[in-house]
Structures are given as C-alpha cells and as structure tokens.
C-alpha cells in the first residue's frame, strides 16, 4: 500500500484576529487617525455617489463604502516613501495613502480639518469629475488616480493590470536599498487573473518588497467568489509561491493594521513579498448609488448583516469603550467631514435654472486632448548626431550586426548604472538565443536578469520600473509574437500611462525584439509587429538596417523618456556591415529617415532587412528609384520632410515590407501618404507585402507567405507600368 505524508507549505499562512489586549495596547493616536481617515473617506465617497446620481460623474463611480477598514488599516502603517497602487475601485486607497502623506503626524478626530486635507479632497473630486484641476488633469477620472508625491503610483481600470507595475516599483526600492515597500490592492476577481499570479511568482523569485493586498468583497460585479474559484480563502494563493500570507477581518481596521505591520517587517528585512487577504464588503453595487440587492444578485438581509459590521462604527465603539472619544465627538467629526465635502463640491458644481452642472470654466481645454501622448524629445537636445557618411571615427567595414547589438549595450551599461536588462535566457547561452546580450551578465551581474517565462509579468514590472524613474529597463521579447501574451501591459499600461496620468510623467523603457521570418519557426514566432505598434498610443519604434545605424538609434532609444520598441531582424544578425570600432557614443535622431539611394522615377519606402533586398533589386533592374530607409516607424517619428520631398520629385510611391498584409505597417503608411501627398501622386501608393496567412513551418509555404525579391520586382514593375514604362 502506498504511504502518504502531509507536506508543509514553504511559507506561513495565518489568520490574524484582534483581542481585547490588542485594543487596550493600541496607541490612541493611531486609533484616532484611523477613525478620522475612514470618516473623511466615507463622506467623500457619499458625495461622489450623490454627484453620480445627479448625472455629474461622466463614467463610472466605483465606491468602496464599507471597505474603508482595509485601506486605512494598511495605509497608517506605511512610510511616506512607501507606495501603493490599486484597481478601478480605489478612491479609499488613494485617499488613505494621501491623507497619511498630507498629515504625517496623524489626524485628530476632534480637531478642525486642515487645509491640506481640503485641497486633497477637492483635487481628487475634480479628477473624478474629469476636470482640469484634478491630479491627472481630468484624464483619469474615477479609475485612474495618481499622485506620485504621496506614493500613489496610479490606479487601474484593467482588473489585475496594475499588479505587475507595482512589482516594478518594488524592484526599484530593492535595488536602491531604501527599505521601502509597495502595496498593490486588488479584489477577489483579480486573484484568478494571469498577470497577478505571474507577478506573485516573479516577486517571490526575486524577493521583492511587494504586498499583494486582496480586498475580498465576495463579488466581481455580480458573480460570487464561490462561483469563480474552489478555494475561496484567497490568501491561499500565496502558498503556491512560498509567500507569507495573512487572512484578516477587513471590517476590523486594527486587525488590518497589525497584519500590515507584520507584513512590512518581512518586506523591509529582505524577506520578499507578502499576501494580506482582508474580508470586506462593498455596501453598494459595482458602480453607482444603488445597493447590490437592487440588481437581484444578493439579498437585503445579507447587506444589513454586513452593515452591522461597519468598520467606522466598530472603531468608534472600541474607542468609546476606552473613553478615547464620545458619541457627540464622533457625530461632530462626521458633520465636519460632510460639510467639507459639500463645500468642496460647491466649488466644482453650480446650480443653473434649477439644475446642477459642472462649472464650465473648470473643464479641460479641448486643445489638451493629445498633450503628453509622448514627450517632446527635448532630452535629446544637444547630443552628437552622426551619419556614416560624415563619421570621422574608425570604422570596421565588415562588423557583424549582432556583435554590435551587444557592444553598444555594453557601452551604455558601463556608462549608465541605471540600465537593467531582463528577458528570457538573456543571462545564459552566451548572450541569449542569438548572442545579442553577449558578455553583459559577466560584466554587470545583477543588472542582467533572466526572467521566468512570463512576458505579462516582466513587461509590466519593467513598466513599473520606468514609471518609478530611478532605473531604465531594457526588456527582450524573444519573439515579437509574444507581445500578445503581454498585450495589456504593452498597450494598455506602458503605452498609455504617460497620457492617461496627465501627460507630465516619463516612461523610459526599451523593448527589443527580433523579426524571425525565414527561420522555420512558424505562425507564432514570425510576425513583424511594426504595424501593430504604429497604431498603438504612446510607443516610439526604431528599425535599424545597418550596424552603424543600430548604435545611433539604440543610444537615442536609451536616452528617450518614452517607451521605444527596437526592432531587429534575424537576417541582419549575421550580416556584416560598417560599424564604429571605438566610438559608440553618437546618436541618430529619432524621426530621421535616410535616403540610401537617390533617384527620380519612384520613391521606395522600406525598413529593416528589406532595405538591402530593395537596393539589390533596384540595381539589378536598373530602375532610377529613390530608396528611403525609414528607420523611425511610429506616427510621430515618420520623417515627412524627407518623404514628402522625395514624393514631390518622383510622384510615385512603393512601400516595401516583408510581413503579412493582416498586420501590415504599409497599410497605415500608405493611407497617411495618400492623405498628405495626394496632389503630388501620379498614381495610388503601391505596396509590397506578404500574404494574408502567417508564415508556416514548411520552407516552401513560409517563402510564399513572406515578401521577397520577386515580390519587390513585381512591385517595381507595377509602378513603372502605371507610368507607361516597361522594364527589360
């Protein structure tokens, strides 16, 4: 008969409850601060729901009335330099952390409310109403609240989407040796999200000071936690990753504070991440001023039972038992908080013809619409720009492209200790799967990090590092197709962050990836992502076609304060071309194309490996074509001065790319050209691209799927034929 032995988890899992002794030993000032914070938050939330009920909140108003104990109990134990982020239901967390910041000596339940608290309340309410006076200048609203000075990293409308970003901030704290920690708040629904579980694994493996704070309010909109998972004690998630975990009654703010203090001790001492599950309850529906029972997914009796456990009432009772406060003082505190919120709302809303409306002068200007989608590149002002033709340093005419990739990164890391490199296998195999990070691990140790196979987690972690601002992350996606695995972090988070949070923050991040068409790796490893990224908000894209250009463009990417996608191509890795021998410090400006062959019969626009293929076909056919290497591919980076000057001369355009028509970059580019240059065109923009299907494993089918020399020739012949000219 088989024998069985119970296994013990590698980390503790505890339920923490408070006793009379805990309440008796609690600092009266701490209890008073928590009571005042919760009353202020409750009054704020009630005012927001009132405004929402009057139709003055454009979009959702996800209140956390009833859940204040979890946010306040954790925030009061943090330093000002600790940080938090949260999900869409985060007014209480944002305010709890901000109140602790503006009142570092605590909040007295009997004192007048200070001006800093008033300013905080007004600015937060303005943001929720979408006004220019808000923290994000009205762009964030209820779901995207950020105040970096107070340690609020930014809340998130994607369930679980902010968790990897919080890991990036925790990484920065650990690397800087500050002893600071990060709390990432999310609900029961997010515990089943891949990005959360991936980040738990990564944070545990790297011992990051990150608390996964689960507010288990039992409902993801209307779906009960028991419908969504078999293990409803959600703190059990930590056991699978050897993360110390606590389960507490979130309606007891002192229990939350004690658990948070223990978790902070673990994190500050280098023990890695923690999990706190706080059982809480939202008194209202997912969104708006009605209770959940109005929608039929829970009963009034259930709601009344939880309301009897109101965290504010509990704390007021316990303080009264110890003669720390009286009923009249609690009532006066509530009245002051309510009056404050009424006063603040009165400065944002006015009565006109019997109806309330936002004061028109407070709306953001429509001219503010696109501000901050990306920076202005002023960080690159004054750098030394070079082109091969004017470069006076020593040149190796036959340098291997992939060696230059590693060499320039080595140079930048040697000069800038803020740069950290991460990705799958980048620390092994003599520089990853292609040698692009050769020698970096030996030279720079823990600044070159091999990651688990979890693009969602490490891309988001890098995004959090970039937003922190102390370090510059460079991540590698082994293949660009993997961006779909990390699409939320790449597009919803990293790409949108700068604009979404007001337009005045930097997101310095470099994402390297290789286009692997022609290698036989099939449909899920072979795409060209340029077309996808070009239509996504916030990303810059560079596509070097020569070793010399790679150095200059990578230097610009690393200096840029926006996220930059650096495209490489496997066909170029082993190709040879001119590269600097000992001067790796020049720049090629972002947004600068290059005419690599002058001509007058047509303009051919291309990039990456297709530059060389196009030049070869043009020479072979003897056509007088002007070939332009685009180099910068994003919407803001297209060099229209060079492109338009060429089109004005030739009147004919051919866009050449290798990849699938379905994710085509050329479709976007052709539409832009025909809009801008219609009068200069003698014929519609012609295009060369691959087939509709992704490349297949079969060598023959792969060749048919990707554009090659024969397709370039056919494209050139089409352009010439439209002019009534024929080629031999």
XYZ file of C-alpha atoms in Angstrom:
728
model
C 0.000 0.000 0.000
C 1.231 3.490 -0.824
C 2.236 5.684 2.066
C 1.191 9.278 2.398
C 2.801 12.158 4.189
C 1.295 15.593 4.584
C 3.522 18.294 3.121
C 4.023 21.614 4.828
C 3.975 24.847 2.820
C 7.280 26.673 2.467
C 5.805 29.876 3.892
C 3.412 30.531 6.795
C -0.296 31.162 6.293
C -2.041 32.706 9.262
C -5.386 34.145 10.228
C -4.976 37.196 12.454
C -7.752 38.380 14.773
C -7.622 41.100 17.393
C -8.165 40.550 21.114
C -9.133 42.857 23.969
C -5.447 43.115 24.778
C -4.695 44.339 21.266
C -7.291 47.095 21.561
C -6.097 48.044 25.023
C -2.495 48.242 23.816
C -3.282 50.215 20.677
C -1.915 53.755 20.501
C -4.883 56.139 20.990
C -3.400 58.485 18.384
C -3.312 55.628 15.856
C -6.959 54.768 16.535
C -7.944 58.434 16.230
C -6.113 58.758 12.936
C -7.809 55.670 11.525
C -11.245 56.871 12.640
C -10.743 60.322 11.133
C -9.362 58.896 7.896
C -12.287 56.496 7.465
C -14.896 59.162 8.230
C -13.325 61.522 5.700
C -13.180 58.792 3.067
C -16.799 57.782 3.744
C -18.012 61.371 3.441
C -16.057 61.787 0.212
C -17.496 58.605 -1.286
C -21.047 59.547 -0.290
C -20.656 62.897 -2.013
C -19.318 61.209 -5.170
C -22.323 58.867 -5.240
C -24.630 61.843 -4.806
C -22.989 63.598 -7.745
C -23.157 60.383 -9.787
C -26.857 60.073 -9.016
C -27.307 63.605 -10.398
C -25.548 62.633 -13.628
C -22.481 64.756 -12.903
C -19.919 61.933 -12.958
C -19.186 61.067 -16.565
C -18.359 57.378 -16.490
C -18.271 55.016 -13.537
C -18.197 55.811 -9.830
C -16.927 52.666 -8.148
C -17.432 53.431 -4.481
C -15.784 51.454 -1.698
C -18.204 52.441 1.052
C -17.882 49.693 3.653
C -14.315 48.787 2.641
C -12.511 51.683 4.341
C -11.035 49.466 7.068
C -8.698 47.651 4.688
C -7.331 50.774 3.013
C -6.951 52.835 6.182
C -5.636 49.985 8.340
C -2.826 49.330 5.887
C -2.017 52.928 4.927
C -1.481 54.120 8.504
C 1.385 51.658 8.910
C 3.290 52.878 5.835
C 6.057 55.402 5.448
C 5.509 58.401 3.206
C 8.049 56.838 0.829
C 6.188 53.539 0.620
C 3.956 53.280 -2.416
C 0.588 51.861 -3.421
C -1.471 51.200 -6.478
C -4.912 49.757 -6.958
C -7.654 48.738 -9.303
C -10.771 50.535 -10.507
C -12.346 50.633 -7.019
C -9.675 52.686 -5.325
C -10.946 56.047 -4.050
C -10.492 54.791 -0.471
C -6.961 53.503 -1.051
C -5.906 56.663 -2.874
C -7.314 58.867 -0.131
C -5.990 56.741 2.749
C -2.424 56.903 1.416
C -2.747 60.585 0.523
C -4.201 61.504 3.920
C -1.250 59.806 5.597
C 1.032 61.863 3.365
C -0.563 65.275 3.983
C -0.961 64.586 7.725
C 2.256 62.739 8.665
C 1.686 63.374 12.384
C -1.765 61.828 12.254
C -5.340 63.091 12.192
C -7.198 64.070 15.349
C -10.917 63.222 15.414
C -11.635 66.318 17.486
C -9.520 68.885 15.619
C -10.549 71.145 12.763
C -9.888 69.727 9.311
C -6.753 71.265 7.807
C -6.270 72.994 4.503
C -4.091 70.188 3.105
C -6.926 67.709 3.612
C -9.312 70.135 1.957
C -7.011 70.574 -1.045
C -6.605 66.815 -1.360
C -10.366 66.290 -1.277
C -11.013 68.965 -3.891
C -8.313 67.788 -6.251
C -9.476 64.165 -6.007
C -13.112 65.108 -6.559
C -12.133 67.282 -9.508
C -10.324 64.331 -11.065
C -13.327 62.046 -10.645
C -15.477 64.694 -12.337
C -12.960 64.934 -15.202
C -11.810 68.483 -14.501
C -8.547 70.249 -15.244
C -7.891 70.787 -11.522
C -7.651 67.034 -10.918
C -4.489 65.089 -10.195
C -4.400 63.785 -13.775
C -5.927 66.958 -15.199
C -9.243 65.196 -15.735
C -7.942 62.354 -17.876
C -8.019 59.664 -15.223
C -11.418 60.098 -13.658
C -12.564 57.648 -11.034
C -10.422 54.752 -12.191
C -7.019 56.323 -12.917
C -5.894 58.246 -9.844
C -2.216 59.066 -9.494
C -0.309 61.321 -7.113
C 3.340 60.353 -7.232
C 4.449 62.628 -4.391
C 2.090 60.873 -1.974
C 3.185 57.410 -3.106
C 0.125 56.740 -5.270
C 1.539 55.055 -8.379
C -1.745 55.110 -10.285
C -4.925 53.074 -10.153
C -6.065 50.864 -12.976
C -9.234 50.016 -14.889
C -7.925 46.624 -16.029
C -8.612 44.045 -13.336
C -5.218 42.932 -12.057
C -3.460 45.132 -14.623
C -1.643 47.293 -12.087
C -0.092 44.420 -10.149
C 2.967 43.933 -12.431
C 3.561 47.704 -12.381
C 3.668 47.636 -8.584
C 6.297 44.906 -8.811
C 8.424 47.283 -10.879
C 8.264 49.913 -8.154
C 9.169 47.245 -5.581
C 12.122 46.211 -7.755
C 13.333 49.816 -7.775
C 13.047 50.027 -3.977
C 15.003 46.813 -3.531
C 17.719 47.824 -5.956
C 18.027 51.275 -4.344
C 18.234 49.692 -0.878
C 15.689 52.087 0.602
C 13.827 49.539 2.702
C 10.583 50.906 1.249
C 7.728 48.648 0.214
C 4.761 48.680 -2.165
C 1.171 47.601 -1.550
C -0.828 46.582 -4.603
C -4.570 46.407 -3.896
C -6.956 44.249 -5.870
C -10.164 42.317 -5.366
C -11.317 38.729 -5.357
C -11.850 38.767 -9.122
C -8.215 39.630 -9.813
C -6.872 36.649 -7.879
C -7.774 34.498 -10.876
C -6.045 36.784 -13.400
C -2.853 35.541 -15.036
C -0.908 38.777 -14.551
C -1.480 38.605 -10.783
C -0.306 35.020 -10.455
C 2.659 35.589 -12.790
C 3.675 38.574 -10.707
C 3.373 36.624 -7.457
C 5.805 34.102 -8.868
C 8.250 36.724 -10.144
C 8.107 38.794 -6.943
C 8.755 35.710 -4.829
C 11.626 34.527 -7.036
C 13.271 37.950 -6.868
C 12.353 38.676 -3.210
C 10.628 41.950 -3.998
C 9.119 44.048 -1.169
C 5.577 43.850 -2.535
C 2.387 43.208 -0.572
C -0.431 41.635 -2.569
C -3.390 43.088 -0.670
C -6.592 41.247 -1.569
C -9.820 43.036 -0.713
C -12.166 40.067 -0.769
C -15.575 41.712 -1.023
C -17.020 38.481 -2.428
C -18.367 39.895 -5.677
C -16.827 40.585 -9.076
C -19.710 42.792 -10.267
C -22.432 40.229 -9.538
C -20.539 36.932 -9.653
C -19.961 35.498 -6.185
C -16.500 34.309 -5.232
C -17.804 30.762 -4.717
C -18.823 30.665 -8.379
C -15.372 31.743 -9.510
C -12.983 29.553 -7.520
C -12.930 26.386 -5.444
C -10.585 27.911 -2.817
C -12.443 30.942 -1.505
C -9.782 31.673 1.106
C -7.913 33.755 -1.417
C -4.779 34.224 0.683
C -4.102 30.555 -0.091
C -2.766 31.787 -3.437
C 0.417 32.841 -1.670
C 1.254 29.289 -0.604
C 1.899 28.186 -4.161
C 4.694 30.739 -4.417
C 6.136 30.438 -0.894
C 4.803 33.888 0.047
C 3.955 34.512 3.747
C 0.235 35.209 3.898
C -2.280 36.653 6.342
C -6.079 36.453 6.421
C -7.845 39.151 8.437
C -11.263 40.651 9.046
C -11.129 43.759 6.885
C -14.027 45.283 8.807
C -11.638 45.471 11.769
C -9.125 48.211 10.887
C -6.882 47.371 13.833
C -6.554 43.767 12.622
C -5.561 45.085 9.203
C -3.029 47.451 10.790
C -1.447 44.662 12.825
C -1.227 42.337 9.822
C 0.229 45.163 7.719
C 2.861 45.872 10.366
C 3.913 42.213 10.353
C 3.964 42.119 6.545
C 6.050 45.298 6.400
C 8.559 43.796 8.813
C 9.004 40.841 6.460
C 9.362 43.048 3.392
C 11.699 45.626 4.933
C 14.006 42.903 6.218
C 14.508 41.422 2.743
C 12.057 38.560 3.182
C 10.333 39.218 -0.121
C 6.641 39.631 -0.907
C 3.615 39.081 1.317
C -0.105 38.486 0.872
C -2.845 40.020 3.021
C -6.444 38.981 2.423
C -8.939 41.326 4.073
C -12.560 40.203 4.168
C -14.557 43.333 3.341
C -17.908 44.250 1.830
C -18.986 46.963 -0.568
C -22.288 48.342 0.625
C -23.317 49.418 -2.869
C -23.400 47.873 -6.327
C -20.323 47.595 -8.537
C -20.980 51.129 -9.790
C -23.311 53.920 -8.700
C -25.573 54.760 -5.752
C -27.809 51.663 -5.618
C -27.231 48.598 -3.401
C -26.433 45.237 -4.925
C -29.799 43.864 -3.823
C -31.478 46.234 -6.285
C -29.986 44.104 -9.056
C -31.036 40.798 -7.542
C -27.673 39.100 -7.037
C -27.642 39.455 -3.252
C -30.254 39.899 -0.539
C -31.106 42.846 1.652
C -30.589 40.601 4.657
C -27.004 39.925 3.617
C -26.365 43.625 3.147
C -27.888 44.506 6.512
C -25.768 41.860 8.236
C -22.589 43.379 6.812
C -23.720 46.928 7.562
C -23.940 45.946 11.222
C -20.193 45.299 10.955
C -19.412 48.780 9.613
C -15.675 49.418 10.281
C -16.289 53.041 11.293
C -18.895 52.049 13.859
C -16.635 49.287 15.201
C -13.676 51.606 15.689
C -15.830 54.352 17.250
C -17.293 51.802 19.702
C -13.904 50.458 20.705
C -12.560 53.979 21.250
C -15.647 54.920 23.272
C -15.213 51.837 25.466
C -11.752 53.124 26.318
C -13.038 56.664 26.863
C -10.981 57.943 23.940
C -13.960 59.594 22.245
C -17.638 60.257 22.908
C -20.722 59.908 20.748
C -21.045 63.664 20.380
C -17.449 63.932 19.188
C -17.977 61.178 16.625
C -21.130 62.923 15.407
C -19.255 66.215 15.184
C -16.452 64.557 13.199
C -18.964 63.137 10.723
C -20.637 66.535 10.399
C -17.309 68.295 9.748
C -16.372 65.750 7.105
C -19.759 66.025 5.417
C -19.587 69.829 5.454
C -16.102 69.722 3.950
C -17.213 67.579 1.041
C -20.289 69.726 0.492
C -18.091 72.813 0.445
C -15.575 71.243 -1.954
C -18.297 70.062 -4.323
C -19.790 73.549 -4.214
C -16.610 74.912 -5.788
C -16.884 72.477 -8.689
C -20.641 72.358 -9.317
C -23.186 75.141 -9.695
C -26.975 75.495 -9.822
C -28.424 76.898 -13.053
C -32.165 77.045 -13.797
C -32.868 74.550 -11.058
C -30.316 72.014 -12.328
C -26.814 71.253 -11.109
C -23.967 71.285 -13.589
C -20.171 71.315 -13.683
C -18.858 74.898 -13.660
C -17.947 75.255 -17.369
C -14.663 77.075 -16.760
C -13.281 74.029 -14.941
C -13.367 71.637 -17.887
C -10.020 70.895 -19.571
C -9.429 72.682 -22.846
C -10.037 70.505 -25.926
C -6.544 71.572 -27.009
C -5.233 69.399 -24.184
C -6.505 66.272 -25.952
C -3.213 64.877 -27.249
C -0.774 66.554 -24.883
C 1.542 64.012 -23.310
C 0.848 61.067 -25.604
C 4.609 61.157 -25.852
C 7.370 63.560 -24.860
C 8.909 66.270 -26.988
C 12.373 64.624 -27.192
C 13.984 67.622 -25.527
C 16.031 65.083 -23.574
C 17.968 64.538 -26.806
C 18.743 68.203 -27.374
C 22.449 68.811 -27.867
C 23.511 65.202 -28.414
C 26.122 64.428 -31.070
C 24.318 63.196 -34.163
C 26.220 61.258 -36.813
C 25.662 59.542 -40.122
C 28.045 57.020 -41.628
C 28.939 59.409 -44.434
C 30.117 62.137 -42.018
C 31.531 59.948 -39.238
C 35.244 60.623 -38.658
C 35.995 57.795 -36.242
C 37.465 54.415 -37.111
C 35.123 52.095 -38.982
C 35.186 48.315 -39.238
C 33.695 47.701 -42.715
C 32.665 44.106 -42.008
C 31.306 44.161 -38.451
C 28.755 41.502 -37.585
C 25.384 43.100 -36.791
C 24.585 41.014 -33.706
C 28.004 41.752 -32.190
C 27.277 45.461 -32.463
C 23.944 44.914 -30.675
C 25.828 43.537 -27.680
C 28.682 46.046 -27.928
C 26.557 49.177 -27.753
C 24.542 47.825 -24.835
C 27.799 47.020 -23.029
C 28.976 50.571 -23.611
C 25.777 52.138 -22.331
C 25.605 49.901 -19.252
C 29.220 50.713 -18.428
C 28.438 54.422 -18.546
C 24.949 54.389 -17.006
C 24.369 52.185 -13.978
C 20.624 52.881 -14.146
C 20.191 50.457 -17.054
C 18.888 46.979 -16.219
C 18.334 44.249 -18.808
C 15.804 41.452 -18.447
C 14.198 38.751 -20.513
C 14.081 35.026 -21.053
C 17.584 33.500 -21.240
C 19.326 36.861 -21.714
C 21.769 35.870 -18.942
C 22.741 32.495 -20.429
C 23.647 30.802 -23.731
C 26.458 33.279 -24.374
C 24.049 36.153 -24.826
C 20.582 34.697 -25.209
C 19.316 32.667 -28.108
C 21.126 34.812 -30.702
C 24.039 36.310 -28.776
C 22.525 39.796 -28.621
C 23.343 40.137 -24.892
C 26.781 38.525 -25.142
C 29.044 39.339 -22.196
C 26.555 41.523 -20.327
C 25.891 39.133 -17.449
C 29.606 38.664 -16.762
C 30.225 42.395 -16.826
C 27.173 43.688 -15.000
C 25.975 40.862 -12.765
C 22.591 41.517 -11.183
C 21.755 44.180 -13.739
C 21.158 41.393 -16.288
C 18.218 39.282 -15.172
C 16.911 36.092 -16.691
C 13.158 36.021 -16.192
C 10.576 33.273 -15.873
C 8.535 32.637 -18.996
C 6.002 35.332 -18.162
C 6.047 38.247 -20.591
C 2.988 39.777 -18.958
C 4.709 39.953 -15.576
C 8.186 41.083 -16.591
C 6.942 43.569 -19.190
C 4.673 45.117 -16.575
C 7.439 45.027 -13.996
C 9.646 46.923 -16.438
C 6.837 49.419 -16.947
C 6.704 49.984 -13.205
C 10.479 50.474 -13.100
C 10.250 53.040 -15.892
C 7.462 54.973 -14.159
C 9.476 54.958 -10.922
C 12.175 56.882 -12.769
C 15.304 55.690 -10.960
C 16.241 52.992 -13.462
C 15.964 52.395 -17.207
C 14.664 48.921 -18.075
C 15.586 47.153 -21.306
C 13.487 44.066 -21.923
C 13.741 41.470 -24.627
C 10.837 39.553 -26.110
C 12.449 36.502 -27.630
C 9.933 36.760 -30.480
C 7.568 39.657 -31.230
C 4.520 37.364 -31.337
C 4.879 37.118 -27.559
C 3.641 40.696 -27.287
C 0.126 39.262 -27.499
C 0.745 37.427 -24.233
C 1.724 40.754 -22.660
C -0.665 42.925 -24.651
C -2.321 44.507 -21.610
C 0.997 45.629 -20.157
C 2.461 46.677 -23.507
C -0.503 48.641 -24.852
C -2.979 49.377 -22.033
C -0.354 50.125 -19.402
C 3.083 51.144 -20.716
C 1.862 52.775 -23.916
C -0.997 54.755 -22.342
C 0.498 55.645 -18.939
C 2.104 58.960 -19.787
C -1.037 60.397 -21.359
C -3.568 58.755 -19.036
C -1.992 60.128 -15.871
C -1.861 63.712 -17.061
C 0.936 63.868 -19.611
C 3.742 65.014 -17.335
C 5.454 61.759 -16.374
C 8.237 59.907 -18.177
C 8.182 56.217 -19.129
C 11.778 55.464 -20.219
C 11.715 51.835 -21.390
C 13.270 49.944 -24.294
C 11.697 46.774 -25.677
C 13.946 44.778 -28.018
C 12.598 42.021 -30.202
C 13.622 40.200 -33.383
C 11.643 39.543 -36.524
C 12.308 35.884 -37.327
C 10.712 35.359 -40.733
C 12.541 32.751 -42.754
C 13.768 30.726 -39.785
C 11.116 27.998 -39.934
C 9.587 28.877 -36.571
C 6.075 29.087 -37.971
C 2.967 31.095 -37.300
C 3.561 32.022 -33.665
C 7.194 33.169 -33.875
C 7.466 35.069 -37.151
C 5.486 38.293 -37.160
C 6.642 41.822 -37.871
C 4.981 43.887 -35.099
C 5.595 47.319 -36.655
C 2.041 47.689 -37.939
C 0.526 46.870 -34.546
C 2.792 49.188 -32.574
C 2.414 52.020 -35.100
C -1.311 52.165 -34.416
C -0.895 51.931 -30.621
C -0.755 55.023 -28.446
C 2.496 56.130 -26.864
C 5.158 53.892 -28.402
C 8.120 55.009 -30.472
C 9.542 52.488 -32.967
C 13.010 52.229 -34.492
C 14.119 49.704 -37.098
C 17.898 49.798 -37.800
C 19.041 48.167 -41.033
C 22.830 48.509 -40.563
C 25.245 48.028 -37.656
C 26.193 51.716 -37.759
C 22.572 52.821 -37.553
C 21.880 50.355 -34.738
C 24.419 52.087 -32.489
C 22.985 55.554 -33.029
C 19.353 54.523 -32.806
C 19.858 52.408 -29.683
C 21.649 55.303 -27.999
C 18.673 57.528 -28.794
C 16.213 54.888 -27.582
C 18.030 54.570 -24.252
C 18.074 58.340 -23.769
C 14.424 58.776 -24.726
C 11.849 59.379 -21.984
C 9.163 57.425 -23.879
C 8.844 53.673 -24.368
C 10.727 52.629 -27.510
C 10.367 49.414 -29.499
C 13.689 48.478 -31.095
C 13.159 46.053 -33.976
C 15.885 43.671 -35.062
C 15.817 41.045 -37.814
C 17.415 37.619 -37.746
C 18.516 38.050 -41.367
C 20.619 41.003 -40.217
C 22.162 39.372 -37.138
C 24.857 37.521 -39.053
C 25.051 40.043 -41.858
C 28.105 42.267 -41.937
C 28.433 45.960 -42.500
C 30.224 49.121 -41.378
C 30.291 49.835 -37.637
C 32.385 52.045 -35.348
C 35.418 50.468 -33.745
C 35.789 52.508 -30.564
C 33.281 55.366 -30.700
C 29.889 54.048 -29.601
C 28.592 57.324 -28.187
C 26.955 59.036 -31.172
C 23.231 59.349 -31.809
C 20.949 59.063 -34.796
C 17.950 61.289 -34.059
C 14.580 59.639 -33.640
C 12.371 60.686 -36.524
C 15.140 60.930 -39.129
C 14.870 58.772 -42.264
C 17.771 58.253 -44.648
C 17.911 58.371 -48.424
C 20.111 55.356 -49.112
C 19.845 55.692 -52.893
C 18.789 58.849 -54.762
C 16.551 58.590 -57.800
C 13.717 60.230 -59.711
C 11.452 57.515 -61.131
C 9.811 56.404 -57.904
C 10.122 56.604 -54.114
C 10.544 53.274 -52.325
C 9.960 53.331 -48.569
C 11.192 50.377 -46.553
C 12.929 49.271 -43.358
C 14.921 46.511 -41.614
C 16.156 43.664 -43.828
C 14.092 44.811 -46.797
C 16.377 47.816 -47.282
C 19.180 45.612 -48.572
C 16.822 43.433 -50.621
C 15.240 46.502 -52.193
C 18.582 48.079 -53.082
C 19.701 44.848 -54.725
C 16.537 44.611 -56.839
C 16.700 48.275 -57.863
C 20.296 47.866 -59.039
C 19.580 44.578 -60.779
C 16.603 46.039 -62.658
C 18.383 49.292 -63.441
C 15.472 51.478 -62.325
C 16.097 55.079 -61.215
C 14.382 54.650 -57.845
C 14.948 56.677 -54.690
C 15.169 54.268 -51.756
C 14.460 55.590 -48.265
C 15.277 53.668 -45.102
C 12.547 54.900 -42.752
C 14.424 53.947 -39.533
C 11.742 55.533 -37.265
C 8.320 53.981 -37.817
C 5.957 55.417 -35.202
C 3.385 58.043 -36.141
C 5.356 60.881 -34.530
C 8.676 59.587 -35.836
C 7.953 59.434 -39.553
C 10.266 61.842 -41.342
C 7.695 63.591 -43.506
C 10.171 66.224 -44.621
C 12.305 63.580 -46.319
C 9.349 61.516 -47.535
C 7.404 64.440 -48.987
C 10.462 65.933 -50.674
C 11.073 62.619 -52.408
C 7.441 62.198 -53.475
C 7.369 65.742 -54.839
C 10.308 64.734 -57.039
C 9.126 61.286 -58.147
C 5.322 61.344 -57.953
C 5.268 57.569 -57.386
C 5.487 55.551 -54.173
C 6.142 51.903 -53.402
C 6.043 50.715 -49.773
C 8.036 47.532 -49.254
C 7.679 45.302 -46.186
C 8.146 41.606 -45.577
C 5.269 40.655 -43.313
C 1.625 39.681 -43.505
C -0.944 42.008 -45.045
C -3.136 41.478 -41.975
C -0.758 43.194 -39.562
C 0.776 45.378 -42.234
C 2.698 48.540 -41.457
C 2.400 49.598 -45.068
C -1.381 49.921 -44.910
C -1.086 52.590 -42.233
C 1.752 54.328 -44.068
C 0.033 54.291 -47.470
C -3.120 55.850 -46.026
C -1.068 58.625 -44.421
C 0.823 59.299 -47.656
C -2.322 59.495 -49.772
C -3.872 61.887 -47.269
C -0.823 64.149 -47.077
C 0.544 63.941 -50.614
C -2.481 63.326 -52.828
C -1.781 66.198 -55.217
C 1.827 65.108 -55.728
C 0.967 61.491 -56.581
C 0.787 60.301 -60.193
C -0.817 57.008 -59.116
C -2.112 55.370 -55.937
C 0.520 54.233 -53.479
C 1.659 50.741 -54.414
C 2.640 48.142 -51.822
C 4.744 45.005 -51.449
C 3.861 42.771 -48.517
C 3.444 39.147 -47.526
C 0.356 37.004 -47.790
C -2.685 37.003 -45.535
C -1.696 33.925 -43.566
C 1.126 33.878 -41.046
C 4.281 32.071 -42.157
C 4.106 28.285 -41.907
C 6.728 25.735 -40.897
C 7.085 24.342 -44.420
C 10.001 26.048 -46.147
C 8.015 26.439 -49.347
C 4.908 27.834 -47.624
C 6.990 30.138 -45.450
C 8.676 31.599 -48.514
C 5.278 32.093 -50.115
C 3.949 33.884 -47.031
C 6.798 36.413 -46.799
C 7.606 39.070 -49.347
C 10.955 38.558 -51.070
C 12.984 39.723 -54.077
C 10.440 38.501 -56.637
C 7.687 40.454 -54.893
C 9.851 43.583 -54.836
C 10.497 43.183 -58.546
C 6.786 42.771 -59.210
C 6.032 45.885 -57.178
C 8.590 47.943 -59.061
C 7.185 46.724 -62.382
C 3.644 47.711 -61.308
C 4.749 51.234 -60.504
C 6.582 51.560 -63.801
C 3.677 50.098 -65.763
C 1.312 52.723 -64.317
C 3.666 55.318 -65.796
C 3.527 53.594 -69.174
C 7.109 52.417 -68.813
C 8.414 48.915 -69.128
C 11.490 47.244 -67.746
C 13.589 44.748 -69.584
